[in-house]
Amino acid sequence: MSMSRIDWEHLPEHVHHAVEAHTGPVIKAETVSDGKNSQIAAYVFTADQLVFVKGMPSDHPQHPSQQREAAINPYVAPRLAPTILWRVQSGGWDLLGFENASGRHADYGPSSSDLPRVLRLAGEPAQVDTPPASVVRTVEQRWAAHADPGTAERWRAGRTLLHTDFASHNVLLGETRDWLIDWAWPTVGPAWVDPVVLILRLMEAGHTAAQADAVCGVLPACLARRRPRGGGVVLGRQRAPVEEHYRARPRTVEAAHGPHGGAMVQLLVGHGLNRCAHDASTAWRTRHAHPPSGCLSRKATCPELT
C-alpha cells in the first residue's frame, strides 16, 4: 500500500517542536520523492547536523511496518542500516530520525557494475545474530497461509535474518560504504529466500531468469553448501516456469509483503524452490567471518560450492 507524500511544512506545529527537542531548530527540510511507504520522508537540516526523517500517522493501516523497522534497527544498525537517533510520537504522528546515509540507489540492470556490491550487501543479513521472536516474524508466520499444505514445515529449520525487500531503491551505494535500508519486512527463515527475492527484482530490471539466476546463485550456494541439480544454480529445473509465471504477471514482486502475498509465495515454493530450504547458515557463519575469497566473483573456485 503506497501513501501520498506530504512536505515537512505541512506537519502540525507541535510535531515540529517535538522533533526540534531532539535536533535543535530546523533550518530547512527537503522532501524525498523516492519510496512509497511513508507519508513523511525528508532530509532535515539544522545548524550542525543532517537527519533523515520518515514517518506516518499512528493510525495508518501501514503503521505496523514502521513499528517493525524501529524494533529491528538495534540488530541491523550500524552494520547494515543507518541508526535511528530518536523517535517522536506526538499528536497522532510517529516519526523516526535516522543518521544520514549518503549514497545513490543501486542499478540492477543486466550490464550494471553495481551488482558485485549488491551481492556483498545481500549476503550480510545472514551474518547478523537472529533477533528474538518478539522482534521479527518467521517465514511461515508471514506466508504459510499462501503456501500448499505442508510446505511451511520445510521452512522452520531456517533461522537466517532476511530483509525480503531487495528493491533497488532499498540499496544505497556510497563512497565509503553501502547500506541496506527500509527494514519494514524483516523475517527469519531459510537463507535462500532473500536471493530468490533478489532474482525477481533483477528480472524486474531486465534480466532473464537465467541471467538473474547466474548473478544470485552464489549466495544460496555458499549458504546452503549445495546447488540444485539441473537448470540454474538457484532455480534448478524450475527456471523456465518461474520466468513464464513472472512474465505473465510482471508486478508479482510488488505483492510480496502485504496480505496479498500469494503470488510471491507461488514463486518461492510453488515452483519447487523449497529444494534449497536446507539452511546451514549458522555453521557457515561460524567458519567464515566474511564470504570466502572469490565467492562473489569466481563460483568455480568457491570452496563452499562443493
Coordinates of C-alpha atoms in Angstrom, one line a residue:
M1 CA 0.0 0.0 0.0
S2 CA 1.6 3.3 -1.1
M3 CA 0.7 6.6 0.5
S4 CA 0.7 10.2 -0.6
R5 CA 3.8 12.1 0.4
I6 CA 3.4 15.5 2.2
D7 CA 6.1 18.1 2.8
W8 CA 7.6 18.8 6.2
E9 CA 5.9 22.2 6.4
H10 CA 2.5 20.5 6.4
L11 CA 3.1 18.7 9.7
P12 CA 1.4 20.2 12.7
E13 CA 3.4 22.7 14.6
H14 CA 3.5 20.7 17.8
V15 CA 5.2 17.9 15.9
H16 CA 7.9 20.3 14.6
H17 CA 8.5 21.3 18.2
A18 CA 8.8 17.7 19.3
V19 CA 11.4 17.0 16.7
E20 CA 13.3 20.1 17.5
A21 CA 13.6 18.9 21.1
H22 CA 16.0 16.3 19.7
T23 CA 17.6 18.2 16.8
G24 CA 17.6 21.9 17.7
P25 CA 16.0 24.4 15.3
V26 CA 15.3 23.1 11.9
I27 CA 16.7 25.4 9.2
K28 CA 15.2 23.7 6.2
A29 CA 13.7 20.4 5.1
E30 CA 13.8 18.7 1.7
T31 CA 11.1 16.1 0.8
V32 CA 12.4 12.9 -0.7
S33 CA 10.4 11.6 -3.7
D34 CA 11.7 8.0 -3.7
G35 CA 9.8 5.3 -1.8
K36 CA 6.1 4.6 -1.2
N37 CA 5.8 3.5 2.4
S38 CA 6.0 6.8 4.4
Q39 CA 3.9 9.9 4.3
I40 CA 6.8 12.0 5.5
A41 CA 10.3 11.3 4.1
A42 CA 12.6 14.3 4.3
Y43 CA 16.1 15.4 4.9
V44 CA 16.0 17.8 7.9
F45 CA 18.8 20.3 8.2
T46 CA 19.9 22.0 11.4
A47 CA 22.8 24.2 12.2
D48 CA 25.1 21.2 12.8
Q49 CA 23.5 18.1 11.5
L50 CA 21.5 16.4 8.7
V51 CA 18.9 13.8 9.7
F52 CA 16.7 11.7 7.5
V53 CA 13.1 11.7 8.9
K54 CA 10.4 9.3 7.9
G55 CA 7.0 8.6 9.4
M56 CA 3.3 8.5 9.1
P57 CA 0.1 8.9 11.2
S58 CA 0.0 6.4 14.1
D59 CA -3.4 5.2 13.0
H60 CA -2.4 4.5 9.4
P61 CA -3.0 0.9 8.3
Q62 CA 0.6 0.6 7.3
H63 CA 1.9 1.8 10.7
P64 CA 2.9 -1.7 11.8
S65 CA 5.6 -1.7 9.2
Q66 CA 7.2 1.3 10.8
Q67 CA 6.9 -0.4 14.2
R68 CA 8.9 -3.4 12.8
E69 CA 11.5 -1.1 11.3
A70 CA 12.0 0.6 14.7
A71 CA 12.2 -2.8 16.5
I72 CA 14.8 -4.3 14.2
N73 CA 17.1 -1.3 14.0
P74 CA 19.2 -2.2 17.0
Y75 CA 20.0 -5.5 15.4
V76 CA 21.0 -4.2 11.9
A77 CA 22.5 -0.8 12.7
P78 CA 25.1 0.4 12.2
R79 CA 26.4 -2.7 10.4
L80 CA 23.8 -2.8 7.6
A81 CA 21.4 0.1 8.1
P82 CA 21.5 3.7 9.4
T83 CA 21.0 4.1 13.1
I84 CA 17.7 5.5 14.5
L85 CA 18.8 8.5 16.5
W86 CA 15.4 9.3 18.0
R87 CA 11.7 8.6 17.7
V88 CA 8.9 11.1 18.1
Q89 CA 5.3 10.0 18.8
S90 CA 3.2 13.1 19.1
G91 CA -0.2 14.3 18.2
G92 CA -1.1 11.2 16.2
W93 CA 2.2 11.1 14.3
D94 CA 5.1 8.7 14.6
L95 CA 8.4 9.9 13.2
L96 CA 11.8 8.2 13.1
G97 CA 15.0 10.2 12.8
F98 CA 17.9 8.3 11.1
E99 CA 21.5 9.2 10.8
N100 CA 22.2 10.4 7.3
A101 CA 23.2 7.6 4.9
S102 CA 24.6 9.2 1.8
G103 CA 24.7 7.2 -1.4
R104 CA 22.9 6.5 -4.7
H105 CA 20.4 3.8 -5.4
A106 CA 21.8 0.7 -7.0
D107 CA 21.5 -0.1 -10.7
Y108 CA 20.1 -3.6 -11.1
G109 CA 20.4 -3.6 -14.9
P110 CA 22.0 -6.6 -16.7
S111 CA 25.2 -4.7 -17.6
S112 CA 25.4 -2.8 -14.2
S113 CA 28.8 -2.7 -12.5
D114 CA 26.9 -2.3 -9.2
L115 CA 25.9 -6.0 -9.0
P116 CA 29.0 -7.3 -7.1
R117 CA 28.4 -4.6 -4.4
V118 CA 24.7 -5.6 -4.3
L119 CA 25.7 -9.2 -3.8
R120 CA 28.0 -8.4 -1.0
L121 CA 25.3 -6.5 0.8
A122 CA 22.8 -9.2 0.1
G123 CA 25.0 -11.7 1.9
E124 CA 25.3 -9.6 5.1
P125 CA 22.0 -10.2 6.9
A126 CA 23.0 -13.9 7.2
Q127 CA 25.9 -12.7 9.3
V128 CA 23.7 -11.0 11.9
D129 CA 22.6 -12.8 15.0
T130 CA 19.0 -13.9 14.8
P131 CA 16.7 -11.4 16.6
P132 CA 14.2 -12.8 19.2
A133 CA 10.7 -13.8 18.2
S134 CA 9.3 -10.6 19.9
V135 CA 11.1 -8.5 17.2
V136 CA 10.8 -10.5 13.9
R137 CA 8.3 -12.9 12.4
T138 CA 9.2 -16.1 10.7
V139 CA 8.6 -17.0 7.1
E140 CA 5.8 -19.4 8.0
Q141 CA 4.1 -16.7 10.0
R142 CA 4.2 -14.4 7.1
W143 CA 3.5 -16.7 4.2
A144 CA 2.3 -20.1 5.3
A145 CA -1.4 -19.2 4.6
H146 CA -0.5 -18.8 0.9
A147 CA 1.6 -22.0 0.5
D148 CA 0.5 -25.5 -0.2
P149 CA -0.3 -27.7 2.8
G150 CA 2.8 -28.9 4.5
T151 CA 5.2 -26.6 2.6
A152 CA 5.7 -24.3 5.6
E153 CA 7.0 -27.2 7.7
R154 CA 10.1 -27.1 5.5
W155 CA 10.8 -23.5 6.4
R156 CA 11.0 -23.9 10.2
A157 CA 14.7 -25.0 10.2
G158 CA 15.7 -21.7 8.7
R159 CA 17.0 -19.2 11.3
T160 CA 18.6 -16.6 9.0
L161 CA 17.7 -13.0 9.3
L162 CA 16.1 -11.9 6.0
H163 CA 15.4 -8.4 4.5
T164 CA 12.9 -9.7 1.9
D165 CA 12.5 -6.4 0.1
F166 CA 15.5 -6.1 -2.2
A167 CA 14.1 -3.3 -4.4
S168 CA 16.9 -1.3 -5.9
H169 CA 15.8 1.9 -4.0
N170 CA 16.5 0.0 -0.8
V171 CA 20.2 -0.4 -1.6
L172 CA 22.3 2.7 -1.2
L173 CA 25.9 2.6 -2.6
G174 CA 28.1 5.3 -1.0
E175 CA 31.7 6.4 -1.5
T176 CA 32.9 4.7 1.7
R177 CA 30.2 2.1 2.5
D178 CA 26.9 0.6 1.3
W179 CA 23.6 0.5 3.1
L180 CA 20.6 -1.8 3.1
I181 CA 17.7 0.4 4.1
D182 CA 13.9 0.2 4.7
W183 CA 13.7 -2.8 7.1
A184 CA 9.9 -2.8 7.1
W185 CA 9.6 -6.5 6.5
P186 CA 12.3 -8.3 8.5
T187 CA 11.8 -12.0 8.6
V188 CA 13.6 -15.1 9.9
G189 CA 13.7 -18.2 7.7
P190 CA 15.7 -20.2 5.2
A191 CA 18.7 -18.4 3.7
W192 CA 17.5 -19.0 0.2
V193 CA 14.6 -16.6 0.5
D194 CA 16.5 -13.3 0.1
P195 CA 18.4 -14.5 -3.0
V196 CA 15.1 -15.6 -4.6
V197 CA 13.5 -12.2 -3.9
L198 CA 16.6 -10.5 -5.4
I199 CA 16.2 -12.7 -8.5
L200 CA 12.7 -11.4 -9.0
R201 CA 14.0 -7.8 -8.6
L202 CA 16.7 -8.4 -11.2
M203 CA 14.1 -9.8 -13.6
E204 CA 12.1 -6.7 -13.0
A205 CA 15.2 -4.7 -14.1
G206 CA 15.5 -6.5 -17.3
H207 CA 17.4 -9.7 -16.6
T208 CA 16.2 -13.0 -17.9
A209 CA 15.6 -15.7 -15.3
A210 CA 18.9 -17.4 -16.4
Q211 CA 20.8 -14.1 -16.1
A212 CA 19.4 -13.4 -12.6
D213 CA 20.0 -17.0 -11.6
A214 CA 23.6 -16.7 -12.6
V215 CA 24.1 -13.4 -10.7
C216 CA 22.4 -14.6 -7.4
G217 CA 23.3 -18.3 -7.5
V218 CA 26.5 -17.9 -5.4
L219 CA 24.5 -16.6 -2.4
P220 CA 22.3 -19.6 -1.6
A221 CA 25.1 -22.0 -2.8
C222 CA 27.5 -20.6 -0.3
L223 CA 25.0 -20.5 2.5
A224 CA 23.4 -24.0 1.8
R225 CA 26.6 -25.6 0.6
R226 CA 24.9 -27.2 -2.3
R227 CA 23.3 -26.4 -5.6
P228 CA 20.1 -27.9 -7.0
R229 CA 20.5 -30.4 -9.9
G230 CA 19.7 -29.3 -13.4
G231 CA 18.9 -25.8 -14.7
G232 CA 20.4 -22.8 -12.9
V233 CA 22.2 -22.6 -9.6
V234 CA 19.1 -21.3 -7.6
L235 CA 16.1 -22.1 -9.6
G236 CA 17.2 -25.5 -11.0
R237 CA 14.7 -27.1 -13.4
Q238 CA 12.1 -24.6 -12.3
R239 CA 13.8 -21.6 -14.1
A240 CA 11.6 -21.7 -17.1
P241 CA 8.3 -22.0 -15.2
V242 CA 9.4 -19.1 -13.0
E243 CA 10.2 -16.9 -16.0
E244 CA 6.9 -17.8 -17.6
H245 CA 5.0 -17.0 -14.5
Y246 CA 6.8 -13.8 -13.9
R247 CA 6.5 -12.5 -17.4
A248 CA 2.7 -13.2 -17.3
R249 CA 2.4 -11.2 -14.0
P250 CA 5.3 -8.7 -14.1
R251 CA 4.1 -6.9 -10.9
T252 CA 4.2 -10.1 -8.9
V253 CA 7.1 -8.9 -6.8
E254 CA 5.0 -5.9 -5.6
A255 CA 2.6 -8.3 -3.9
A256 CA 5.3 -9.9 -1.8
H257 CA 4.9 -8.3 1.6
G258 CA 1.3 -7.4 2.4
P259 CA -1.8 -9.5 2.9
H260 CA -1.9 -10.5 -0.8
G261 CA 1.4 -12.3 -0.8
G262 CA 0.1 -15.4 -2.5
A263 CA 1.8 -14.7 -5.8
M264 CA 5.2 -14.2 -4.2
V265 CA 4.9 -17.5 -2.3
Q266 CA 3.9 -19.3 -5.5
L267 CA 7.2 -18.2 -6.9
L268 CA 9.1 -19.0 -3.7
V269 CA 7.7 -22.5 -3.2
G270 CA 5.1 -23.4 -5.8
H271 CA 7.8 -24.0 -8.4
G272 CA 9.9 -26.2 -6.3
L273 CA 12.3 -23.7 -4.8
N274 CA 11.9 -25.4 -1.4
R275 CA 14.6 -27.8 -2.6
C276 CA 17.0 -25.1 -1.4
A277 CA 15.4 -24.9 2.0
H278 CA 18.2 -26.6 3.9
D279 CA 19.7 -23.7 5.9
A280 CA 23.3 -24.2 7.0
S281 CA 24.0 -20.5 7.6
T282 CA 24.8 -20.9 11.3
A283 CA 27.6 -23.4 10.6
W284 CA 28.7 -21.3 7.6
R285 CA 28.8 -18.1 9.8
T286 CA 30.9 -19.9 12.4
R287 CA 33.5 -20.9 9.9
H288 CA 33.6 -17.6 8.0
A289 CA 33.6 -14.1 9.3
H290 CA 33.3 -12.9 5.7
P291 CA 32.3 -14.7 2.4
P292 CA 35.1 -17.0 1.2
S293 CA 37.6 -15.3 -1.1
G294 CA 36.3 -15.3 -4.6
C295 CA 32.8 -16.4 -3.7
L296 CA 31.2 -13.3 -5.2
S297 CA 33.1 -13.4 -8.5
R298 CA 34.6 -16.9 -9.1
K299 CA 31.9 -19.6 -8.5
A300 CA 34.1 -22.3 -10.0
T301 CA 36.7 -22.0 -7.3
C302 CA 34.5 -21.2 -4.3
P303 CA 35.1 -23.8 -1.6
E304 CA 31.5 -23.6 -0.4
L305 CA 30.1 -24.8 -3.7
T306 CA 31.4 -28.4 -3.3

